[in-house]
Amino acid sequence: MGPSLAHRIRVEAHAVWLAVRDPRTPLHARLFGLLVAAYALSPIDLIPDFIPVLGLLDDAVLIPLGVWLFEKMVPADQLAEHRAAAEAASHRPVSWAGVVIVVAVWVLAALLIWDLASWYYD
């Protein structure tokens, strides 16, 4: 069984992001690719995912359409190089230590805000 649609979209978006940062990429492609990568990697969607059918449809249509248009602007061998790098990066292990550190910072910030708010309202 091949990779899931979500995996392919993540890899393609990462490949576009890598190509945007490549100095060999033409300026017009960089600008368009920046929009595609920003939309694909953004936690905010044009149509929220909780809306039945339409919420997932934008991810399944808009991002692949943007990647397809971006492909037309960048040399095929260059994009293939970035796709290979993005695919390799998708198989790297997740840094759980990094996740724990970020969660700890957020918890400490929430506790500090709670403490300051309770001190203010006492």
One Martini backbone bead per residue (centre of mass of N, CA, C, O) as a GRO file, in nm:
protein
  122
    1MET     BB    1   0.098   0.035   0.022
    2GLY     BB    2   0.078   0.356  -0.004
    3PRO     BB    3   0.082   0.659   0.066
    4SER     BB    4  -0.080   0.891   0.203
    5LEU     BB    5  -0.220   1.189   0.147
    6ALA     BB    6  -0.101   1.334   0.391
    7HIS     BB    7   0.192   1.257   0.333
    8ARG     BB    8   0.216   1.378   0.050
    9ILE     BB    9   0.148   1.669   0.129
   10ARG     BB   10   0.381   1.708   0.327
   11VAL     BB   11   0.610   1.649   0.126
   12GLU     BB   12   0.536   1.861  -0.088
   13ALA     BB   13   0.546   2.108   0.098
   14HIS     BB   14   0.843   2.067   0.176
   15ALA     BB   15   0.958   2.080  -0.110
   16VAL     BB   16   0.865   2.365  -0.165
   17TRP     BB   17   1.018   2.497   0.068
   18LEU     BB   18   1.299   2.413  -0.033
   19ALA     BB   19   1.274   2.556  -0.312
   20VAL     BB   20   1.235   2.846  -0.205
   21ARG     BB   21   1.537   2.838  -0.066
   22ASP     BB   22   1.646   2.811  -0.348
   23PRO     BB   23   1.847   3.000  -0.564
   24ARG     BB   24   1.749   2.851  -0.839
   25THR     BB   25   1.483   2.972  -0.796
   26PRO     BB   26   1.263   3.153  -0.923
   27LEU     BB   27   1.099   3.426  -0.814
   28HIS     BB   28   0.806   3.353  -0.896
   29ALA     BB   29   0.820   3.072  -0.761
   30ARG     BB   30   0.883   3.162  -0.476
   31LEU     BB   31   0.627   3.325  -0.424
   32PHE     BB   32   0.427   3.097  -0.481
   33GLY     BB   33   0.553   2.880  -0.293
   34LEU     BB   34   0.509   3.037  -0.033
   35LEU     BB   35   0.201   3.018  -0.042
   36VAL     BB   36   0.176   2.712  -0.049
   37ALA     BB   37   0.339   2.645   0.207
   38ALA     BB   38   0.183   2.821   0.404
   39TYR     BB   39  -0.090   2.681   0.365
   40ALA     BB   40  -0.001   2.383   0.417
   41LEU     BB   41   0.147   2.460   0.713
   42SER     BB   42  -0.101   2.576   0.821
   43PRO     BB   43  -0.342   2.569   1.082
   44ILE     BB   44  -0.501   2.752   0.881
   45ASP     BB   45  -0.789   2.739   0.697
   46LEU     BB   46  -1.008   2.834   0.467
   47ILE     BB   47  -1.150   2.560   0.544
   48PRO     BB   48  -1.253   2.407   0.797
   49ASP     BB   49  -1.228   2.070   0.895
   50PHE     BB   50  -1.519   2.049   1.049
   51ILE     BB   51  -1.635   2.068   0.775
   52PRO     BB   52  -1.801   1.878   0.591
   53VAL     BB   53  -1.591   1.787   0.324
   54LEU     BB   54  -1.483   2.083   0.268
   55GLY     BB   55  -1.245   2.078   0.477
   56LEU     BB   56  -1.086   1.847   0.310
   57LEU     BB   57  -1.100   1.949   0.015
   58ASP     BB   58  -0.892   2.178   0.024
   59ASP     BB   59  -0.647   1.988   0.078
   60ALA     BB   60  -0.710   1.792  -0.178
   61VAL     BB   61  -0.693   2.049  -0.392
   62LEU     BB   62  -0.524   2.312  -0.339
   63ILE     BB   63  -0.245   2.194  -0.284
   64PRO     BB   64  -0.205   2.022  -0.542
   65LEU     BB   65  -0.248   2.261  -0.733
   66GLY     BB   66  -0.011   2.433  -0.630
   67VAL     BB   67   0.207   2.221  -0.686
   68TRP     BB   68   0.156   2.191  -0.987
   69LEU     BB   69   0.219   2.486  -1.058
   70PHE     BB   70   0.504   2.487  -0.938
   71GLU     BB   71   0.623   2.265  -1.124
   72LYS     BB   72   0.608   2.458  -1.384
   73MET     BB   73   0.845   2.666  -1.253
   74VAL     BB   74   1.035   2.414  -1.206
   75PRO     BB   75   1.277   2.214  -1.237
   76ALA     BB   76   1.253   1.878  -1.220
   77ASP     BB   77   1.529   1.803  -1.085
   78GLN     BB   78   1.505   2.000  -0.850
   79LEU     BB   79   1.238   1.890  -0.728
   80ALA     BB   80   1.339   1.599  -0.689
   81GLU     BB   81   1.550   1.673  -0.479
   82HIS     BB   82   1.343   1.789  -0.270
   83ARG     BB   83   1.167   1.538  -0.242
   84ALA     BB   84   1.384   1.352  -0.129
   85ALA     BB   85   1.442   1.524   0.123
   86ALA     BB   86   1.148   1.520   0.233
   87GLU     BB   87   1.120   1.215   0.256
   88ALA     BB   88   1.357   1.170   0.450
   89ALA     BB   89   1.244   1.362   0.675
   90SER     BB   90   0.975   1.189   0.727
   91HIS     BB   91   1.165   0.944   0.871
   92ARG     BB   92   1.229   1.089   1.107
   93PRO     BB   93   1.252   1.122   1.422
   94VAL     BB   94   1.103   1.227   1.699
   95SER     BB   95   1.152   1.481   1.937
   96TRP     BB   96   1.060   1.431   2.258
   97ALA     BB   97   1.227   1.637   2.408
   98GLY     BB   98   1.113   1.882   2.255
   99VAL     BB   99   0.820   1.839   2.333
  100VAL     BB  100   0.861   1.859   2.640
  101ILE     BB  101   0.976   2.144   2.645
  102VAL     BB  102   0.736   2.292   2.517
  103VAL     BB  103   0.523   2.201   2.722
  104ALA     BB  104   0.666   2.314   2.973
  105VAL     BB  105   0.658   2.609   2.888
  106TRP     BB  106   0.348   2.630   2.871
  107VAL     BB  107   0.289   2.550   3.162
  108LEU     BB  108   0.456   2.773   3.298
  109ALA     BB  109   0.303   3.008   3.167
  110ALA     BB  110   0.024   2.936   3.282
  111LEU     BB  111   0.106   2.949   3.582
  112LEU     BB  112   0.198   3.243   3.579
  113ILE     BB  113  -0.070   3.365   3.491
  114TRP     BB  114  -0.235   3.251   3.722
  115ASP     BB  115  -0.075   3.383   3.949
  116LEU     BB  116  -0.113   3.677   3.856
  117ALA     BB  117  -0.424   3.674   3.851
  118SER     BB  118  -0.468   3.592   4.150
  119TRP     BB  119  -0.312   3.835   4.270
  120TYR     BB  120  -0.487   4.060   4.139
  121TYR     BB  121  -0.782   3.937   4.259
  122ASP     BB  122  -0.715   3.947   4.586
   0.00000   0.00000   0.00000
